Coordinates of C-alpha atoms in Angstrom, one line a residue:
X1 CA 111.6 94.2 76.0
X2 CA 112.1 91.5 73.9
X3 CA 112.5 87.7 75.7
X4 CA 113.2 87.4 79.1
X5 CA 116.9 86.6 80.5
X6 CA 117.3 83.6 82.0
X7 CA 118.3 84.0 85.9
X8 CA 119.7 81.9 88.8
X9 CA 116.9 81.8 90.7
X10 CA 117.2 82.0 94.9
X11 CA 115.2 80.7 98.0
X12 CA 112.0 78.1 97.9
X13 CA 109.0 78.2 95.7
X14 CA 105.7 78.1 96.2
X15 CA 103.9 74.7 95.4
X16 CA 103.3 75.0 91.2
X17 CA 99.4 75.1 89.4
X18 CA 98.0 71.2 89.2
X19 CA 101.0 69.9 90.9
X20 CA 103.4 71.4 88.4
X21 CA 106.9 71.8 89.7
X22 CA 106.4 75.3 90.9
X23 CA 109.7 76.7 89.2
X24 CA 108.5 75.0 85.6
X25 CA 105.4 76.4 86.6
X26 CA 107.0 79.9 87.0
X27 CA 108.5 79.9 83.9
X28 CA 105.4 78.6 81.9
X29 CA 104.0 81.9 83.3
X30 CA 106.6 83.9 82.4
X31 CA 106.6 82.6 78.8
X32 CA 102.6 83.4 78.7
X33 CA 103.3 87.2 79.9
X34 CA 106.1 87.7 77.3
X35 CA 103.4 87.0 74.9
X36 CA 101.2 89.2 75.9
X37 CA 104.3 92.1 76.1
X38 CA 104.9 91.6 72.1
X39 CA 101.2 91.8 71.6
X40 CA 100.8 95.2 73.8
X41 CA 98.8 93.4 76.1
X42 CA 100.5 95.1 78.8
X43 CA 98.1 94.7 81.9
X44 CA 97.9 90.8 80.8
X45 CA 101.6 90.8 80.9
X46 CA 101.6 92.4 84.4
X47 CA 99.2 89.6 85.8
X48 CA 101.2 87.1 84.5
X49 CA 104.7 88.2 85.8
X50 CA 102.6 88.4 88.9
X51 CA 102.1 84.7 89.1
X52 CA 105.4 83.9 88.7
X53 CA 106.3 86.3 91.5
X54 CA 104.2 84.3 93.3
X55 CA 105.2 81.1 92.3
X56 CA 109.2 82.0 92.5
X57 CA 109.4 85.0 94.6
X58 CA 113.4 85.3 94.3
X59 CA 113.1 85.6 90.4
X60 CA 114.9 88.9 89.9
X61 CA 114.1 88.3 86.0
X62 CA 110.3 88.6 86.8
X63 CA 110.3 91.7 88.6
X64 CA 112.3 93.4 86.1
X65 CA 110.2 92.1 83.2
X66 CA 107.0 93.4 85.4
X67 CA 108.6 96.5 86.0
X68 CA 108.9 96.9 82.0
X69 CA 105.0 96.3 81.5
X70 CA 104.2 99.1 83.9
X71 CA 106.4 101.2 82.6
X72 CA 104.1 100.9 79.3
X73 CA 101.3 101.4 81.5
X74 CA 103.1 104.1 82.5
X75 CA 102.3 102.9 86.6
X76 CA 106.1 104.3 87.3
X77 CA 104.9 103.7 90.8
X78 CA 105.1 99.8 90.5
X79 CA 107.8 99.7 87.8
X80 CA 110.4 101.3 90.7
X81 CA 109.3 99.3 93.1
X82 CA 110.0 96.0 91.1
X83 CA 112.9 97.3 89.9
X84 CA 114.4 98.0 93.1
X85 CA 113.0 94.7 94.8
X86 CA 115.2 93.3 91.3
X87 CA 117.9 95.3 92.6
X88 CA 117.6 94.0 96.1
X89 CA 117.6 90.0 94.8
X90 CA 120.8 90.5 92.4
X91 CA 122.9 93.8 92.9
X92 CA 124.3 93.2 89.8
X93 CA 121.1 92.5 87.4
X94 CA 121.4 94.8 84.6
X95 CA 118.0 95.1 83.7
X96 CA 116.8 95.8 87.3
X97 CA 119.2 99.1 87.7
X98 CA 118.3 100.4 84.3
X99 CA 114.5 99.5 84.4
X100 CA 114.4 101.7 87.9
X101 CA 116.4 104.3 85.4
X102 CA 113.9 104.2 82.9
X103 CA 110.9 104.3 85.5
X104 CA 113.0 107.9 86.7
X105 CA 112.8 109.2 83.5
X106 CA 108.8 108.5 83.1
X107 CA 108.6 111.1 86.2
X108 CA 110.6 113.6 85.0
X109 CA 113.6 112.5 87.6
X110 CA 116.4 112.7 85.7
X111 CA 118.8 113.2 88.3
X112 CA 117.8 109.6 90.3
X113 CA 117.5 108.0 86.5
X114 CA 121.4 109.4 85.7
X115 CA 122.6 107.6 89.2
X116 CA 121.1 104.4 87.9
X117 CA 122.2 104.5 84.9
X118 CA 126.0 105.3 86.3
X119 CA 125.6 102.4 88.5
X120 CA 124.3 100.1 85.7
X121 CA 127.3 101.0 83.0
X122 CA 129.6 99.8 86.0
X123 CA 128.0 96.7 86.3
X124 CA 128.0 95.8 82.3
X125 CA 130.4 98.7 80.8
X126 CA 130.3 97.0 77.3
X127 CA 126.5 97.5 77.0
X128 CA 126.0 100.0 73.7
X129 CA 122.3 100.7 74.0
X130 CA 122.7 101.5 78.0
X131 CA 126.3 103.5 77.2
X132 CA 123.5 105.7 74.5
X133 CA 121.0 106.0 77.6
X134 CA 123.7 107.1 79.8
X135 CA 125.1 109.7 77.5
X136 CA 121.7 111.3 76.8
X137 CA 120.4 111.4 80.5
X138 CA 124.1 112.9 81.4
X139 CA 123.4 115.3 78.3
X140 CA 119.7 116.6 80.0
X141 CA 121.1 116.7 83.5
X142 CA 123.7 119.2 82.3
X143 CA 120.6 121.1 80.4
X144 CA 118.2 120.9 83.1
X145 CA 121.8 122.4 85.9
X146 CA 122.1 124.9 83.0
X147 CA 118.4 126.4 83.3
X148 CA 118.3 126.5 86.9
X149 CA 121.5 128.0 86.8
X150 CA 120.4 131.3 84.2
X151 CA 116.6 131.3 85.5
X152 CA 115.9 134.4 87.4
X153 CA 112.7 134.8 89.8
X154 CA 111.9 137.7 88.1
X155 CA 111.9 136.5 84.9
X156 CA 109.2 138.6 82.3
X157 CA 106.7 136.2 80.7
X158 CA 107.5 135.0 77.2
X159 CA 104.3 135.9 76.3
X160 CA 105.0 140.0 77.1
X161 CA 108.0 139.7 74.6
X162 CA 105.7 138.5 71.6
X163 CA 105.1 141.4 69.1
X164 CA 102.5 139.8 66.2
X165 CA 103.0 142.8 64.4
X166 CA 106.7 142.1 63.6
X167 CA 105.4 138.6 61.7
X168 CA 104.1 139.7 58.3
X169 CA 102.0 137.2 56.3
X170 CA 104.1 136.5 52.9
X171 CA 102.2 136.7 49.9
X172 CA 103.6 133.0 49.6
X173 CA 101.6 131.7 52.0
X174 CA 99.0 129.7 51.0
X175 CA 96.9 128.5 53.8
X176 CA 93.8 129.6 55.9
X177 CA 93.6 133.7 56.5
X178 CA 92.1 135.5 59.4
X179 CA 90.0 138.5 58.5
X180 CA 91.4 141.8 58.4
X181 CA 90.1 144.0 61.4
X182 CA 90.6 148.1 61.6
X183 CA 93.4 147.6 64.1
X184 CA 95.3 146.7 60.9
X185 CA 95.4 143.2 63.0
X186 CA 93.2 139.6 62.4
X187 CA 90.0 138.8 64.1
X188 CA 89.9 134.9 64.3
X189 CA 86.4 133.3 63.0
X190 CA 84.7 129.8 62.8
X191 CA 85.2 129.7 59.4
X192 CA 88.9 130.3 59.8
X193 CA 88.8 127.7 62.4
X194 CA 87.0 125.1 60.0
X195 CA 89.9 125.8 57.2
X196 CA 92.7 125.6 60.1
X197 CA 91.2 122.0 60.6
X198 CA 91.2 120.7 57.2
X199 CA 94.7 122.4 56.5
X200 CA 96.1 120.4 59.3
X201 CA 95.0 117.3 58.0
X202 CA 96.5 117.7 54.7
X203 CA 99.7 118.2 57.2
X204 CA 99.9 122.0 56.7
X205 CA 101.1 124.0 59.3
X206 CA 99.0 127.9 59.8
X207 CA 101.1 131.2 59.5
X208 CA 103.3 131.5 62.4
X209 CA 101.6 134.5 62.9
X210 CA 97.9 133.2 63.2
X211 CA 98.8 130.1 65.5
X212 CA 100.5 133.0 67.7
X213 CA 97.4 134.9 67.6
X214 CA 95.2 131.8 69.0
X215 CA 97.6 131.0 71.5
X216 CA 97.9 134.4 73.3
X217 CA 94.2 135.3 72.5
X218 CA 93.5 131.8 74.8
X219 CA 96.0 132.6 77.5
X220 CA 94.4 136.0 77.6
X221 CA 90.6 134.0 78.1
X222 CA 92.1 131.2 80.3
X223 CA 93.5 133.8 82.7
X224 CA 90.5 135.3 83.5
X225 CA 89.3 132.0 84.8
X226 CA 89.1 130.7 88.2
X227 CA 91.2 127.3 89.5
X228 CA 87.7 125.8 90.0
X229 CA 85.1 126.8 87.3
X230 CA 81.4 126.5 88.1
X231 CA 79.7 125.3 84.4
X232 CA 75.7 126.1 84.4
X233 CA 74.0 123.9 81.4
X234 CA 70.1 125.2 80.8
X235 CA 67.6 122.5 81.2
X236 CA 67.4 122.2 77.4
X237 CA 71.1 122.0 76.7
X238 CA 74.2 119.7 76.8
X239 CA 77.5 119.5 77.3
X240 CA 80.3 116.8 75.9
X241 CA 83.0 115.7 78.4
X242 CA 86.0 114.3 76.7
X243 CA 88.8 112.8 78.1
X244 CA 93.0 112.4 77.2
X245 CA 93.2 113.2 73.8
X246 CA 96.9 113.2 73.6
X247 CA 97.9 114.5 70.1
X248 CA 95.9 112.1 67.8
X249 CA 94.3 114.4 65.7
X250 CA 92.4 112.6 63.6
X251 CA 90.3 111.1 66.0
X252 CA 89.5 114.3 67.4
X253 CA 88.2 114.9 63.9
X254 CA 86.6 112.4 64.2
X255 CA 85.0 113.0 67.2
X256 CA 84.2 116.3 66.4
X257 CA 82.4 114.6 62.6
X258 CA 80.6 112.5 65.1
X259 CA 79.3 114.5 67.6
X260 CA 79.3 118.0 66.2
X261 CA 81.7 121.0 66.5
X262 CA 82.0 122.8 69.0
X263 CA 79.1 125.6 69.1
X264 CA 77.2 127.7 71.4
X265 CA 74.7 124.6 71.4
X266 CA 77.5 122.2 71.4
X267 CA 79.2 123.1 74.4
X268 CA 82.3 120.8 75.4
X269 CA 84.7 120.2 78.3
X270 CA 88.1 118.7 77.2
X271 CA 89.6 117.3 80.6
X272 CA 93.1 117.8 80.0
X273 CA 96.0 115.7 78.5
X274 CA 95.8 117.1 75.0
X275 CA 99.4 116.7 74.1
X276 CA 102.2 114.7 74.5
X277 CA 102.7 111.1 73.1
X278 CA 100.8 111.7 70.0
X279 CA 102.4 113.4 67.4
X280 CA 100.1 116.0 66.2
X281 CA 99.9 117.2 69.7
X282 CA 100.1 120.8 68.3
X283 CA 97.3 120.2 65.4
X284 CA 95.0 119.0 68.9
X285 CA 96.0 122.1 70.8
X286 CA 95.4 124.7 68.2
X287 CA 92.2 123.6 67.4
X288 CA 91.1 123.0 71.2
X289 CA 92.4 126.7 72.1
X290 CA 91.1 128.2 68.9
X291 CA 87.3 127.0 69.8
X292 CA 88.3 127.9 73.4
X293 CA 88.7 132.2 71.8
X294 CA 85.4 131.8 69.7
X295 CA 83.5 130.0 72.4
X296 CA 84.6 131.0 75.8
X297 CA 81.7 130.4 77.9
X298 CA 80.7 127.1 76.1
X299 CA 84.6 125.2 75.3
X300 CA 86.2 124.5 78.6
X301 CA 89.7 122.9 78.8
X302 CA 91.3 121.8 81.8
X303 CA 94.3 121.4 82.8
X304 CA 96.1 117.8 82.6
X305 CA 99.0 116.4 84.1
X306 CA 100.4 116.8 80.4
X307 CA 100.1 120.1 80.5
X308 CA 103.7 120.6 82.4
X309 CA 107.3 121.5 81.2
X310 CA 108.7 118.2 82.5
X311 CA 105.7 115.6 80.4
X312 CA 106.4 118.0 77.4
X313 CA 110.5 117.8 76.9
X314 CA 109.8 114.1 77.7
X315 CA 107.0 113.1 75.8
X316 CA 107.5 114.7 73.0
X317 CA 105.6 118.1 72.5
X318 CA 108.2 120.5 73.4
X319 CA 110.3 118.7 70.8
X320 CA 107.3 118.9 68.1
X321 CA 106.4 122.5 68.8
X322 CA 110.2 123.9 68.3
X323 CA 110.1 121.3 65.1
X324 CA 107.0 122.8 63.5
X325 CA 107.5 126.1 65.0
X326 CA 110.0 127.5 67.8
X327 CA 111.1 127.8 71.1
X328 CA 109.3 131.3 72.1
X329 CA 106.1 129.2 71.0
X330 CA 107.1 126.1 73.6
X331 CA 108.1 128.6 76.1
X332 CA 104.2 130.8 75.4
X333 CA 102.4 126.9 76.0
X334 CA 103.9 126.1 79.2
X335 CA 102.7 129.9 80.4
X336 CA 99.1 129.1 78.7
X337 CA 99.1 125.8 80.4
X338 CA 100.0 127.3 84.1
X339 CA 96.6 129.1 83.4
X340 CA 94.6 126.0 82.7
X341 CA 92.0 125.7 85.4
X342 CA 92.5 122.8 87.5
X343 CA 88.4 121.3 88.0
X344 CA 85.4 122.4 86.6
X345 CA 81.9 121.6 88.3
X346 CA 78.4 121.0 86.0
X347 CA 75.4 122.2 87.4
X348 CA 76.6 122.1 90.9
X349 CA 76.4 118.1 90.6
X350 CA 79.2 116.8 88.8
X351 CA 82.7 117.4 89.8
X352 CA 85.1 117.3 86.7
X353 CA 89.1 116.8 87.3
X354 CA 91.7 115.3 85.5
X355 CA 93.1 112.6 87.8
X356 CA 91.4 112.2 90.9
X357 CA 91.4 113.2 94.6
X358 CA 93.3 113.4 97.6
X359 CA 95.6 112.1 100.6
X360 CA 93.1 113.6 103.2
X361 CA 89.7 113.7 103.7
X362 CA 87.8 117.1 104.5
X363 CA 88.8 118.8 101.2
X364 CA 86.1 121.4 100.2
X365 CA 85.5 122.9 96.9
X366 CA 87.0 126.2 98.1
X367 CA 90.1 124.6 98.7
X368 CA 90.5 123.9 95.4
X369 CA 89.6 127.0 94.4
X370 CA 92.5 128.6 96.7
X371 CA 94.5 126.9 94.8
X372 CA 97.3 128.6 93.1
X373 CA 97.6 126.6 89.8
X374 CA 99.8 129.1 88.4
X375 CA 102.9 127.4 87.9
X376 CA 104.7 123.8 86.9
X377 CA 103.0 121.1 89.4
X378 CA 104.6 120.4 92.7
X379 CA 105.1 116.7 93.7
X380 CA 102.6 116.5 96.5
X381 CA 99.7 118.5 98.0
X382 CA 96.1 119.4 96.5
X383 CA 97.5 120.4 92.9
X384 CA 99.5 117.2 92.5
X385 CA 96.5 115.2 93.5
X386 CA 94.1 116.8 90.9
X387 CA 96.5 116.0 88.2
X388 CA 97.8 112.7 89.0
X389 CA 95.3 110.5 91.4
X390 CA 93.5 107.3 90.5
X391 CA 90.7 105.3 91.8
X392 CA 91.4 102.0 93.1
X393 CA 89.0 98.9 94.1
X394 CA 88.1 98.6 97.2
X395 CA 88.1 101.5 100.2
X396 CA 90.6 103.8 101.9
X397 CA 94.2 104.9 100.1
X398 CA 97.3 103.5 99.0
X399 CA 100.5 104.6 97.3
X400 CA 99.5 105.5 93.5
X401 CA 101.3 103.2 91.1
X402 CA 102.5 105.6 89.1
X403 CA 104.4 107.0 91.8
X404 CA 102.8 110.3 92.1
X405 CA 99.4 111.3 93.8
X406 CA 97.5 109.0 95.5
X407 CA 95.3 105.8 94.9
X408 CA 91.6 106.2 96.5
X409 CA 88.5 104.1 97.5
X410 CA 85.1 103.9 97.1
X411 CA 84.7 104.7 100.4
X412 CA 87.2 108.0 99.8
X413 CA 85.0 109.0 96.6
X414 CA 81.1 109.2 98.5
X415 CA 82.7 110.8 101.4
X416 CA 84.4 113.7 99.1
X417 CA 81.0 114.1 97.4
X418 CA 78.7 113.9 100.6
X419 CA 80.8 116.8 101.8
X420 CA 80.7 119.1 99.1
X421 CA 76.9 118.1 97.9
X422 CA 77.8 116.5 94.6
X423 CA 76.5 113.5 93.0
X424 CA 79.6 112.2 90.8
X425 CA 83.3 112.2 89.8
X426 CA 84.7 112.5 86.1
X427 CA 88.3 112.0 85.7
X428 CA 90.5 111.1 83.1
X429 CA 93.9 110.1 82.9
X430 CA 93.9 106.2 82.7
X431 CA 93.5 104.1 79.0
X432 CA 90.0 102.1 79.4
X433 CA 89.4 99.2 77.0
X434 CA 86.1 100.4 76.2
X435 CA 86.9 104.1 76.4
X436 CA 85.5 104.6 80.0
X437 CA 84.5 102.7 83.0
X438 CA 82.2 103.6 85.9
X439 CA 83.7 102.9 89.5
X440 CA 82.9 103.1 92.9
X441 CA 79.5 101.9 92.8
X442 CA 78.5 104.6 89.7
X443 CA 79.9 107.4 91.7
X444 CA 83.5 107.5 90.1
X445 CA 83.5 107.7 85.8
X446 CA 86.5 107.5 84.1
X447 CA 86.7 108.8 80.1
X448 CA 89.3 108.2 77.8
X449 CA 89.1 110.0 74.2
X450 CA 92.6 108.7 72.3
X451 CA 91.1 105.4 70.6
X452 CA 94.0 102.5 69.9
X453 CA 96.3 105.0 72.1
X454 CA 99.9 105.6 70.9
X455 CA 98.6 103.2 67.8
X456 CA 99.1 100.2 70.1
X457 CA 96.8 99.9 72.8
X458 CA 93.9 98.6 71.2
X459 CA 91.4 100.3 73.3
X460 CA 87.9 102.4 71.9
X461 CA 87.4 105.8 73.0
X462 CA 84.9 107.3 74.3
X463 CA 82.8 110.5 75.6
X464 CA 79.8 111.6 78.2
X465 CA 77.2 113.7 77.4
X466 CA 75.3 115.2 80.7
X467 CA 71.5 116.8 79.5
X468 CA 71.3 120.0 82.0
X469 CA 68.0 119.2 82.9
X470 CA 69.1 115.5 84.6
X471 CA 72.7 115.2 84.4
X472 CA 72.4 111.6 83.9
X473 CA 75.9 110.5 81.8
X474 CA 75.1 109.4 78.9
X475 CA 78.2 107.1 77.1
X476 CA 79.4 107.1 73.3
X477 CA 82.4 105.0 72.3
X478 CA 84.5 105.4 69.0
X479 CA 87.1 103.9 67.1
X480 CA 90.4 105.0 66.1
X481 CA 90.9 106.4 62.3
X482 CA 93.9 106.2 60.7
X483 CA 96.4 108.8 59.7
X484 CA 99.3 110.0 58.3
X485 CA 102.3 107.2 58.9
X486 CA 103.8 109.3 62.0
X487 CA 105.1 107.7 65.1
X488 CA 103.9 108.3 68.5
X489 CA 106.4 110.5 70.5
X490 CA 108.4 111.1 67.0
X491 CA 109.7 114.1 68.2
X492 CA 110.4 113.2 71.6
X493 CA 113.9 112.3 70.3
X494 CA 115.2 108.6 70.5
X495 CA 116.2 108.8 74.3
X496 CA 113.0 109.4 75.4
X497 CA 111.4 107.2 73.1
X498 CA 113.6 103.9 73.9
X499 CA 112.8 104.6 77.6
X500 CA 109.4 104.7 77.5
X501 CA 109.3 101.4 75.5
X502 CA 108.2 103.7 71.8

């Protein structure tokens, strides 16, 4: 973002901290957030824009500089309403029209970000950096018009036009094998899977036709599955919950060094976003899906808001999986991903779900399990909620700040789980300084498993272990590793990237 412009400001101020004069006092403020923006510190920056909203509330500047810090956070929500109330306070304020743009593209809206962007380039025609956003977002607007344009409702799976047998393995190849089965085909093994590993962090990409092999043998296992899978763990068993993983491989190696592989004694449920942002999003996946074929009954993956066409061409995984691969593999994912089930519940007790619950109250565990998840999310209704929900402080609802799903209570979190007879919420989906935090008077928990997250965000990560015979959670935090010097979102391509503040 850079320093804040200096704006004419409008209408009365509030009286300034220890008698300051309350537009010196707004400033001061402003300088202080700004701070914590080059730093990362994005929340900090958020609070204090805030208090020189409070102190000046006619600032445009300050709403469009707040509007940038949630756009880090990624709370789209709040950045469009700034930007807009920006908008409102100086028609013509650059910033504020391509901020709202920016917040657009976050969502996946490119048609309401292109408008913006139009409208700023009117405003400031001369601008280079905003003439390259408005090129790109009118370049995907004709790509996404071109798609809906061919795409036929009948269209045959990607997956049903894969033929492994037509990908020989070249005697040049020199990475991890599969064993030979009598089919004349490969069976995929743990040892395999334990080589795949270490050849991906030497940067090595598997034979085309092996990561095929994973990827339709887990589509095949993940289809099978319910929307809502009930998880029994014997008295004298585990399981690991782990949250957002988001393509940084090496810590999930080193999770999986800390804590163990996964095993028929190790069991594990990964709650969704394992791609996107990081840029070994496909390393993640492979690995994840891979234990998911060997392991079915004891890996469990669930389905993030990540795991979408829209997040993937904007955040970079779509982009990365063509790069390392190609497009029938990017099109094979976002069918695997449709099949992701949607909530898993341990031991009839703990209710497990990406991002949180819902607009209504009276939701029952067999409405989520009517739920048809097949497909790319929708913007509202039970399926959007799942994915894209947050707790908030307090009781009752409120618009979610990241302008999809819903923000709920305390109040909204003991009713859902008095009705259905559980005892907790896990969700996901938010960075935590200390890799998790427990909400709603212990019956909300929040994990977060990308440590330092898109190499910037400073925060540990962490992971719940439930014992089936008490199912008390049981908290391990981690650090971030280092690895190879590649970008977050490096293949999300440079539009995306200066959007989202990468």
């Amino acid at each position: 973002m850079g320093e804040a412009d200096h704006h004419q400001e409008n209408g009365s101020a509030a009286p300034g901290e220890n008698g300051m004069d309350p537009i010196a006092a707004a400033d001061a403020a402003k300088m202080e957030a700004n701070a914590h923006f080059k730093e990362h510190q994005f929340a900090e920056a958020v609070e204090g824009y805030t208090r020189a909203i409070e102190l000046t509330p006619s600032n445009a500047v300050y709403y469009a500089n707040r509007a940038a810090a949630h756009i880090h956070l990624e709370n789209f929500g709040c950045a469009l309403s700034d930007a807009s109330r920006a908008i409102e306070l100086d028609p013509k304020y650059t910033k504020g029209i391509y901020r709202r743009a920016d917040a657009n593209v976050g969502l996946g809206r490119m048609r309401k970000a292109l408008t913006d962007y139009k409208r700023a380039a009117q405003v400031n025609p001369r601008d280079p950096d905003l003439r390259k956003k408005l090129a790109h977002c009118e370049k995907e607007v004709k790509r996404i018009r071109f798609e809906e344009a061919v795409a036929t409702p009948d269209e045959k799976p990607a997956a049903e036009e894969l033929e492994l047998s037509s990908m020989p393995v070249e005697d040049s190849y020199d990475g991890p094998m599969m064993e030979g089965n009598e089919e004349g085909g490969y069976t995929l093994t743990r040892d395999f899977v334990v080589a795949m590993i270490e050849h991906f962090k030497a940067q090595k990409l598997i034979h085309k036709r092996f990561a095929f092999q994973i990827l339709t043998q887990a589509r095949d296992a993940l289809a099978k599955l319910p929307t809502l899978v009930d998880v029994s763990i014997p008295d004298d068993k585990h399981i690991t919950v782990c949250g957002d993983t988001h393509g940084q491989f090496y810590d999930l190696c080193n999770l999986f060094e800390l804590n163990g592989l996964p095993s028929e004694d190790n069991r594990y449920l990964f709650n969704g976003d394992f791609v996107d942002r990081g840029s070994f999003s496909l390393e993640v996946i492979l690995t994840l899906m891979a234990f998911k074929v060997l392991y079915p009954q004891h890996m469990h993956l669930a389905r993030g808001n990540h795991e979408s066409q829209s997040m993937n061409k904007i955040y970079g995984f779509e982009g990365e999986v063509k790069h390392k691969y190609n497009g029938m593999m990017a099109d094979i994912f976002k069918e695997t991903f449709w099949w992701l089930p949607l909530a898993h519940v341990l031991n009839r007790r703990v209710l497990v779900v990406h991002g949180g619950l819902f607009s209504q109250d009276g939701v029952k565990l067999d409405d989520i399990r009517a739920v048809n998840r097949y497909r790319e999310p929708p913007e509202e209704g039970l399926m959007c909620e799942l994915l894209w929900s947050d707790p908030q402080p307090g009781s009752g609802r409120a618009p979610s700040k990241r302008g999809v799903g819903v923000a709920f209570g305390a109040d909204v979190t003991q009713r859902f789980l008095q009705d259905n007879g559980l005892e907790l919420l896990v969700r996901s989906h938010e960075v935590k300084d200390e890799g998790y935090e427990v909400e709603h008077n212990g019956y909300c928990v929040t994990v977060f498993s990308a440590p330092n997250y898109c190499d910037q965000m400073n925060n540990k990560g962490a992971w719940i272990r439930f014992s089936g015979k008490d199912m008390t959670p049981q908290f391990t935090q981690f650090e971030a590793v280092p690895h190879p010097n590649v970008r977050a979102m490096a293949y999300a391509g440079n539009f995306y990237s200066s959007m989202l503040g990468m």
